[in-house]
Each structure stands twice: as C-alpha cells, then as structure tokens.
XYZ file of C-alpha atoms in Angstrom:
420
model
C 239.489 -33.876 -136.301
C 236.727 -35.628 -138.355
C 234.727 -35.886 -135.148
C 235.037 -31.986 -134.547
C 234.029 -31.112 -138.017
C 230.785 -33.409 -137.783
C 229.950 -31.738 -134.659
C 230.261 -28.432 -136.070
C 228.235 -29.106 -138.979
C 225.376 -30.758 -136.630
C 225.707 -27.480 -134.473
C 225.044 -25.214 -137.561
C 222.306 -27.219 -138.671
C 220.598 -26.945 -135.331
C 221.020 -23.265 -135.333
C 219.417 -23.028 -138.603
C 216.342 -25.060 -137.494
C 215.896 -23.066 -134.372
C 216.120 -19.738 -136.292
C 213.432 -21.143 -138.933
C 211.303 -22.188 -135.902
C 211.350 -18.714 -134.375
C 210.709 -17.137 -137.942
C 207.632 -19.433 -138.184
C 206.444 -18.629 -134.728
C 206.804 -14.782 -135.197
C 204.916 -14.894 -138.761
C 202.168 -17.032 -137.146
C 201.670 -14.471 -134.494
C 201.656 -11.688 -137.178
C 198.981 -13.782 -139.167
C 196.736 -14.422 -136.340
C 196.560 -10.674 -135.561
C 197.215 -8.853 -139.089
C 195.259 -5.556 -138.100
C 195.295 -2.728 -135.973
C 192.272 -0.737 -134.829
C 191.395 2.903 -135.300
C 188.714 5.276 -133.858
C 188.597 8.841 -134.979
C 187.659 12.075 -132.887
C 187.338 15.778 -134.143
C 187.601 18.566 -131.833
C 186.242 21.558 -133.491
C 186.448 25.453 -133.006
C 183.696 27.810 -133.102
C 184.282 29.150 -136.446
C 183.496 25.905 -138.434
C 179.968 25.755 -139.704
C 178.160 22.249 -139.109
C 177.578 21.837 -142.955
C 181.505 21.886 -143.601
C 182.194 19.120 -140.671
C 182.310 16.474 -143.245
C 186.162 15.686 -143.455
C 188.302 13.237 -145.934
C 190.701 10.989 -144.078
C 193.847 9.969 -146.133
C 195.990 7.405 -144.394
C 199.460 6.452 -145.697
C 201.385 3.513 -144.416
C 204.849 4.687 -144.922
C 206.880 1.148 -144.941
C 205.351 -1.565 -147.025
C 203.139 1.195 -148.355
C 199.456 0.879 -147.943
C 196.819 3.676 -148.665
C 193.440 4.159 -147.227
C 190.574 6.916 -147.623
C 187.449 7.471 -145.800
C 184.843 10.315 -145.547
C 184.127 10.898 -141.878
C 181.406 13.215 -139.999
C 181.952 15.542 -137.404
C 181.575 12.577 -134.751
C 184.544 10.809 -136.415
C 182.039 7.831 -137.742
C 181.977 7.001 -141.500
C 179.677 9.009 -143.777
C 178.172 7.372 -146.976
C 178.161 9.647 -149.838
C 174.988 9.030 -152.506
C 176.780 10.887 -155.116
C 180.388 11.884 -155.860
C 181.092 15.205 -154.243
C 183.787 16.275 -157.037
C 185.537 15.154 -159.802
C 187.139 12.700 -157.932
C 185.073 9.593 -158.401
C 184.579 7.674 -155.148
C 186.278 4.211 -156.187
C 185.795 0.986 -154.671
C 187.428 0.284 -151.289
C 190.695 -1.423 -151.141
C 190.710 -5.062 -152.051
C 187.878 -4.207 -154.641
C 189.519 -1.696 -157.021
C 191.978 -2.610 -159.637
C 195.543 -2.829 -158.622
C 196.526 0.265 -160.794
C 199.726 0.835 -162.675
C 203.217 -0.092 -160.909
C 205.167 1.412 -163.437
C 207.554 4.165 -162.685
C 205.240 6.718 -164.653
C 203.336 9.216 -162.150
C 204.983 7.266 -159.107
C 207.044 8.942 -156.467
C 208.546 7.622 -153.249
C 206.391 8.137 -149.877
C 208.202 10.214 -147.402
C 210.353 7.839 -145.274
C 209.217 4.971 -147.750
C 211.997 2.304 -148.571
C 210.429 1.292 -151.627
C 211.565 1.777 -155.257
C 209.660 3.527 -158.074
C 206.287 3.748 -155.774
C 206.378 -0.284 -156.038
C 205.641 -1.941 -152.801
C 207.945 -5.036 -151.723
C 205.914 -8.024 -150.138
C 205.824 -7.589 -146.399
C 206.405 -10.958 -144.828
C 204.253 -9.677 -141.978
C 201.187 -9.344 -144.197
C 200.121 -12.834 -144.515
C 196.813 -13.597 -146.087
C 194.345 -14.569 -143.495
C 190.499 -15.473 -143.662
C 189.789 -11.861 -142.430
C 191.642 -9.949 -145.180
C 188.455 -8.514 -146.263
C 188.339 -6.497 -143.313
C 191.131 -4.460 -144.186
C 190.067 -0.965 -144.726
C 186.545 -1.364 -143.308
C 184.816 -0.170 -140.050
C 184.201 -3.516 -137.957
C 182.026 -2.662 -134.590
C 182.932 0.955 -135.200
C 186.546 0.437 -135.180
C 188.631 1.098 -138.572
C 190.664 -1.993 -139.565
C 194.159 -0.996 -141.033
C 197.489 -3.170 -141.327
C 199.928 -2.408 -138.700
C 202.819 0.249 -139.204
C 203.785 3.867 -139.191
C 201.444 6.010 -140.659
C 200.837 9.550 -142.060
C 197.351 10.859 -141.576
C 195.707 13.856 -143.465
C 192.369 15.126 -142.900
C 190.801 17.830 -144.644
C 187.370 19.204 -145.596
C 185.415 17.016 -147.774
C 185.810 18.349 -151.657
C 183.761 20.846 -152.575
C 182.643 22.202 -156.186
C 185.437 23.328 -157.969
C 188.073 21.759 -156.107
C 189.841 18.359 -157.293
C 192.852 16.243 -155.999
C 194.092 14.664 -159.240
C 195.452 11.122 -158.925
C 193.247 10.394 -155.615
C 191.276 7.626 -156.994
C 194.659 6.126 -158.233
C 196.224 6.561 -154.767
C 193.359 4.769 -153.003
C 193.524 1.810 -155.440
C 197.286 1.276 -155.468
C 200.585 2.690 -154.418
C 201.705 3.680 -157.848
C 200.711 7.278 -156.849
C 202.642 8.771 -153.766
C 201.160 10.731 -151.049
C 203.520 13.466 -151.519
C 202.191 13.988 -155.109
C 198.469 14.983 -154.009
C 197.749 18.412 -154.593
C 194.478 20.660 -154.065
C 193.705 21.960 -157.697
C 191.360 24.468 -158.836
C 190.639 23.621 -162.459
C 189.581 26.440 -164.914
C 185.843 27.397 -165.131
C 184.015 28.978 -167.839
C 182.951 32.404 -166.692
C 179.465 31.710 -167.891
C 178.930 29.041 -165.485
C 180.194 30.864 -162.308
C 177.327 30.723 -159.618
C 177.835 34.296 -158.376
C 176.935 35.631 -162.105
C 173.616 33.386 -162.086
C 170.252 35.210 -162.195
C 166.960 34.080 -160.870
C 165.667 33.386 -164.450
C 168.595 30.944 -164.987
C 170.742 33.268 -167.280
C 174.042 34.655 -166.488
C 175.221 38.307 -166.258
C 177.476 39.428 -168.897
C 180.807 40.288 -167.586
C 183.435 42.454 -169.003
C 186.818 41.083 -168.976
C 189.321 43.633 -167.859
C 192.157 41.409 -167.056
C 192.697 38.880 -169.702
C 195.208 35.941 -169.612
C 194.330 34.695 -166.166
C 191.832 31.840 -165.791
C 188.717 32.088 -163.454
C 188.339 29.524 -160.652
C 185.747 28.494 -158.265
C 185.302 30.777 -155.291
C 185.872 28.638 -152.352
C 184.387 27.797 -148.893
C 186.934 27.490 -145.961
C 188.947 24.606 -146.216
C 190.120 22.944 -143.047
C 193.064 20.685 -142.510
C 195.474 18.687 -140.278
C 198.332 16.304 -140.697
C 199.712 13.839 -138.279
C 203.206 12.092 -138.953
C 205.136 9.368 -137.472
C 202.230 7.774 -135.835
C 202.840 4.094 -134.985
C 199.959 1.590 -134.905
C 200.703 -1.734 -133.293
C 198.889 -5.346 -134.483
C 195.959 -6.334 -132.153
C 195.367 -2.722 -130.531
C 193.119 0.040 -130.965
C 194.232 3.537 -131.116
C 192.099 6.626 -130.919
C 193.005 9.482 -133.247
C 192.209 12.972 -132.255
C 192.137 15.977 -134.735
C 191.686 19.690 -134.354
C 191.411 20.750 -137.913
C 192.535 24.350 -138.646
C 191.830 26.892 -141.416
C 193.916 26.113 -144.621
C 192.620 28.674 -146.705
C 193.015 32.496 -146.414
C 189.863 34.373 -145.547
C 189.907 37.828 -147.131
C 187.410 40.810 -146.312
C 187.467 44.015 -148.440
C 185.447 46.919 -147.371
C 184.302 49.973 -149.479
C 181.997 52.693 -148.977
C 179.431 54.478 -151.367
C 177.725 57.880 -150.591
C 174.400 58.007 -152.831
C 172.460 61.062 -153.786
C 168.614 60.915 -152.304
C 166.786 58.838 -154.872
C 169.432 56.395 -155.815
C 169.362 52.880 -154.635
C 172.148 50.361 -154.901
C 170.792 47.052 -156.187
C 173.879 44.864 -156.618
C 177.686 44.523 -156.310
C 179.951 42.271 -158.049
C 183.689 42.025 -157.656
C 186.746 40.074 -159.113
C 190.127 39.491 -158.041
C 193.199 38.102 -159.556
C 196.432 36.402 -158.109
C 194.422 33.318 -156.680
C 196.756 30.647 -156.104
C 195.330 27.597 -157.849
C 197.453 24.506 -156.465
C 198.382 23.671 -152.930
C 200.375 20.541 -151.784
C 198.180 18.289 -149.614
C 201.101 16.965 -147.415
C 202.150 20.306 -145.894
C 199.953 23.123 -147.587
C 202.545 24.502 -149.475
C 202.413 26.249 -152.953
C 204.787 27.578 -155.811
C 205.021 31.423 -156.342
C 206.283 32.940 -159.754
C 207.447 36.675 -159.968
C 204.909 37.375 -162.605
C 201.984 35.223 -161.223
C 202.010 32.571 -163.771
C 199.472 29.853 -162.576
C 197.335 31.954 -160.589
C 193.698 32.694 -161.359
C 190.591 34.856 -160.786
C 187.549 34.444 -158.813
C 184.049 36.364 -158.729
C 182.516 37.304 -155.453
C 179.725 39.091 -154.281
C 180.113 42.049 -151.559
C 177.283 42.129 -149.147
C 175.669 45.220 -147.572
C 176.691 45.666 -144.051
C 174.685 48.950 -143.118
C 172.621 51.437 -144.925
C 172.620 54.748 -142.771
C 170.886 57.446 -144.538
C 172.700 58.072 -147.872
C 176.023 56.042 -146.925
C 175.994 52.455 -148.095
C 178.704 50.231 -146.597
C 179.692 46.998 -148.213
C 182.198 44.086 -147.477
C 183.509 41.787 -149.956
C 184.800 38.134 -148.755
C 186.255 35.233 -150.160
C 188.454 32.232 -149.235
C 191.637 31.116 -151.414
C 194.356 28.904 -150.885
C 196.872 31.984 -151.266
C 196.410 35.562 -152.759
C 199.614 37.017 -154.442
C 200.178 40.766 -155.811
C 201.779 41.492 -158.954
C 205.511 42.466 -159.376
C 204.519 46.547 -159.360
C 201.605 48.932 -158.522
C 201.939 50.452 -162.022
C 200.215 47.850 -163.618
C 196.431 47.583 -164.796
C 196.205 43.938 -165.318
C 198.164 40.946 -163.949
C 197.760 39.305 -160.372
C 196.326 41.351 -157.479
C 193.862 43.552 -159.529
C 190.373 43.968 -157.939
C 187.450 44.913 -160.133
C 184.381 46.301 -158.678
C 181.034 46.636 -160.511
C 177.995 48.604 -158.816
C 174.469 48.410 -160.047
C 172.784 51.748 -159.193
C 169.032 52.505 -159.910
C 167.115 55.920 -159.660
C 163.907 56.809 -161.527
C 163.418 53.627 -163.024
C 166.685 53.483 -164.567
C 169.494 51.174 -163.843
C 173.286 52.218 -164.522
C 176.367 50.075 -164.005
C 179.384 51.658 -162.681
C 182.976 49.767 -162.792
C 186.422 50.430 -161.180
C 189.702 48.551 -160.839
C 192.642 48.810 -158.328
C 196.038 47.433 -158.209
C 196.006 46.117 -154.741
C 199.985 45.538 -154.863
C 200.626 48.101 -151.982
C 197.823 46.759 -149.944
C 198.819 42.900 -150.416
C 202.590 43.822 -150.063
C 202.071 45.399 -146.714
C 200.564 42.628 -145.019
C 202.415 39.267 -144.253
C 200.198 36.875 -146.112
C 202.910 34.201 -146.957
C 206.259 33.203 -145.688
C 208.879 31.257 -147.799
C 210.004 27.680 -146.614
C 213.634 27.690 -147.569
C 213.996 23.596 -147.434
C 211.046 23.077 -149.629
C 211.605 26.238 -152.045
C 207.904 27.123 -151.614
C 205.526 29.375 -149.706
C 202.923 28.692 -146.821
C 200.221 30.936 -145.740
C 201.248 33.004 -142.791
C 197.966 34.935 -142.267
C 194.661 33.186 -142.343
C 192.417 36.310 -141.498
C 192.782 39.507 -143.849
C 190.991 42.652 -143.800
C 192.339 44.857 -146.724
C 191.617 48.806 -146.045
C 191.463 49.924 -149.746
C 189.875 53.382 -148.875
C 187.351 52.825 -151.671
C 184.773 55.655 -151.014
C 182.664 56.340 -154.014
C 179.748 58.902 -154.804
C 176.922 58.218 -157.147
C 174.207 61.134 -158.159
C 170.844 60.610 -159.414
C 171.848 62.283 -162.598
C 174.680 59.922 -163.395
C 172.349 57.093 -163.024
C 169.578 58.541 -165.114
C 171.554 60.188 -167.877
C 171.349 58.570 -171.445
C 174.959 57.544 -171.601
C 175.794 53.856 -172.057
C 177.248 51.678 -169.576
C 180.922 51.170 -169.804
C 184.449 50.933 -168.085
C 185.683 53.865 -165.870
C 188.556 53.813 -163.769
C 187.714 55.589 -160.440
C 190.066 57.521 -158.297
C 189.990 56.788 -154.678
C 187.451 58.865 -152.452
C 185.961 60.376 -155.500
C 183.855 59.363 -158.497
C 184.823 61.210 -161.836
C 182.066 60.358 -163.866
C 179.279 57.973 -164.943
C 179.273 54.912 -167.595
C-alpha cells in the first residue's frame, strides 16, 4: 500500500513538472514574438476633398486593454503634426507618457473587456523584451502592436472647434474607456466666429434672437468608420482597409430674392439652432431631449448660386452631427429656428433685412435620425438633406434708401412686409 502511495505522489510531481515546462515553453514563444504588425489602406469616395484625408486611428485592444492612437494620411502612412490640431494635446507615445490614474473615477469597462474598474490585469503573454520600445511605433512601414482582439475607429483629423475630451488620457493609460470617448463641440463666443469676421479684423455685430442656446463651430464634414472583433496574431502582419463614410449631416437650404433694378445684395448670413453638441465615438449615436437641451447654434454663410436679372438665388449649407427641431411650429425661439440676414445696397446706402422661421415642419417631414432602442440613443439616418423652405423675398430700392433704422422684422413666406 505504501509503495502505491509513493508511486502516486511521484506521478503527480512529474505531471506538475511537465505542465510547468509546457507553460515556460509557451511563455518563451510569446516573449520571442510579442508583436503583431499592421499596415493601413484607405479607399476614398469621390466626395472627400484631399485636405480632409488626414485621419486619426484609435486602436483599442479589448482583453488586457491596450490603447494606441496614430494620425495617418490618405496613403495610410503616419503624419507628423508640427502643431496640435485641436484642444487635444498630442501627448507622448505609449511608453513615454505618464501611466495615468487607475482609480475608478472616470473609468469604464471596455466593450468585451474582462477588466475591473478600467484597470488591466497583467497579461502573462506580455513579457518584457529588448524590443519593447517598438510597441506603438512604425518599424519599416509596419505598425507594431501587441497581439489580441481589437476595435479600430478611424475618423477625420480633429478640426477647429471639435474636441474629444479624455483622448490624451485614453492614449496614456487604460483609465479612460474607449466607450467613454465622444465628439464634443465646446461653446464659442459669438464674437470669435470666423463667419462674422471682416477683412479689417473686426467682427460683425450679430443680433441674438434666440437666447439660451450656445454657439458652436460650423463644421467641415467628418468621415468615420469602426471595425470590431479584429484579431491580430503575434508574428504576423495584417493589412487593414478602411472606407470612411460621412458621419455628419450635410444640409442645404435654398432661398430666392427678387430685387428692384438698382438694388444689389452684398452679403447673406444665417443662423440655425438645434445642432447636436455631442456624438459617441464608438457608434456615432447621440442623445436627444424633447426640449432641445444640450443643443447649440451655428452661423453659416449662404452663397450666391445664380443672378439672373433681378432674381438672386442663394443656398446656405452646413455640416452637423445632427439637427433637431423643436417641439412645435408655434415657437419663435428654441431648436430648429432659422435666422436669415440680408445686406442690400442701393444709391450708396446699405440696409440690413432680417427674418426668422421655425423649421419644425420641414425638419419633421424628413427622416433625419433613427432611434436605436437597445442603446436608447439616436443615429443619423440621412446624410444629405435639402430643405425646401419656400423663402422668396422682394426688396425695393425705396426700402433700401429710406431713412429708417436697421432692426428686426419677421418676414412672411413669398413676400416682404416692409423694411428694417
């Protein structure tokens, strides 16, 4: 009996030693090839201007969380920015930046992540090697990352007036979750908006007819794509191909002016409220409140499309993450209010004409967004929108040359009731 017991113990020890040796072998193999290689390719549509083809690429390893961020050109190769493009300060690359806080404050669990409180457990396969400095760098045109399952999000390089709060911390540590990242349009001082800046450096005085809603920056189009559940194996190189699509909505609002001979239109300025101020980076969704809370306003410059005799046709266009109407067409303030200002000149005099219109009907009749029930949020449903407002106005020479002061006037559709 004793002999059998000794044999049993020896067997257990041998099994344990074999398992240990196997584990050492596996870890040695991982340590010898800790990285996977990535190359990037962008396939562009015809509507994307060359100057907008610089893209951010945000890489999130799901398990044993790792974050990488790079700026790539249209060719998929790295772009070195001489100056920060936005309020997001371009921090040091991984390995050079501070590790950041790992407290629960501001942290969130990654999609599919098995970490707790945003913290990352030690990965037994992430053995330190002499090549660790290559992590998150291009080596001979191949980007080096730790192997694993990834989420990739590529988006247009951040423009003036657009921020992604927490992006620097996200890059430096795992304390900020990928799912927490959002596009954000911070409030702007109306006196600093480029649309109101004149050649002499001063800003046009703007009459605020819709107080309570902050001004935000008028956007250039934002292009965007997300790839999920992408597995990258150690010691291999994977080419990732992206075909970014427009994330923002592009609106066109036409209107027409009939002027008497001798009257010239010198400038048109417009404002629209109901602009979505935040948009989730992970899925392009945003929240909507019935009363338009947390929306903003933009100022944009309608352009002259044609001038056929005494008929002047204009189109105003702008890009937003979303545009929402108010709760009724009876309100003169709130979201979905369009303001239009026309500068007319005759006989050496200039007169300013103003109008405002609640676009509840026009916005409600178009399928602008759809509701995502499982997320309790909304997504853009239509990316190209042309709103027919039936704005047709007439301006006479007498209205321009009269001695009345500029002011505010509500114009009716298809007619002008007087001058300002």
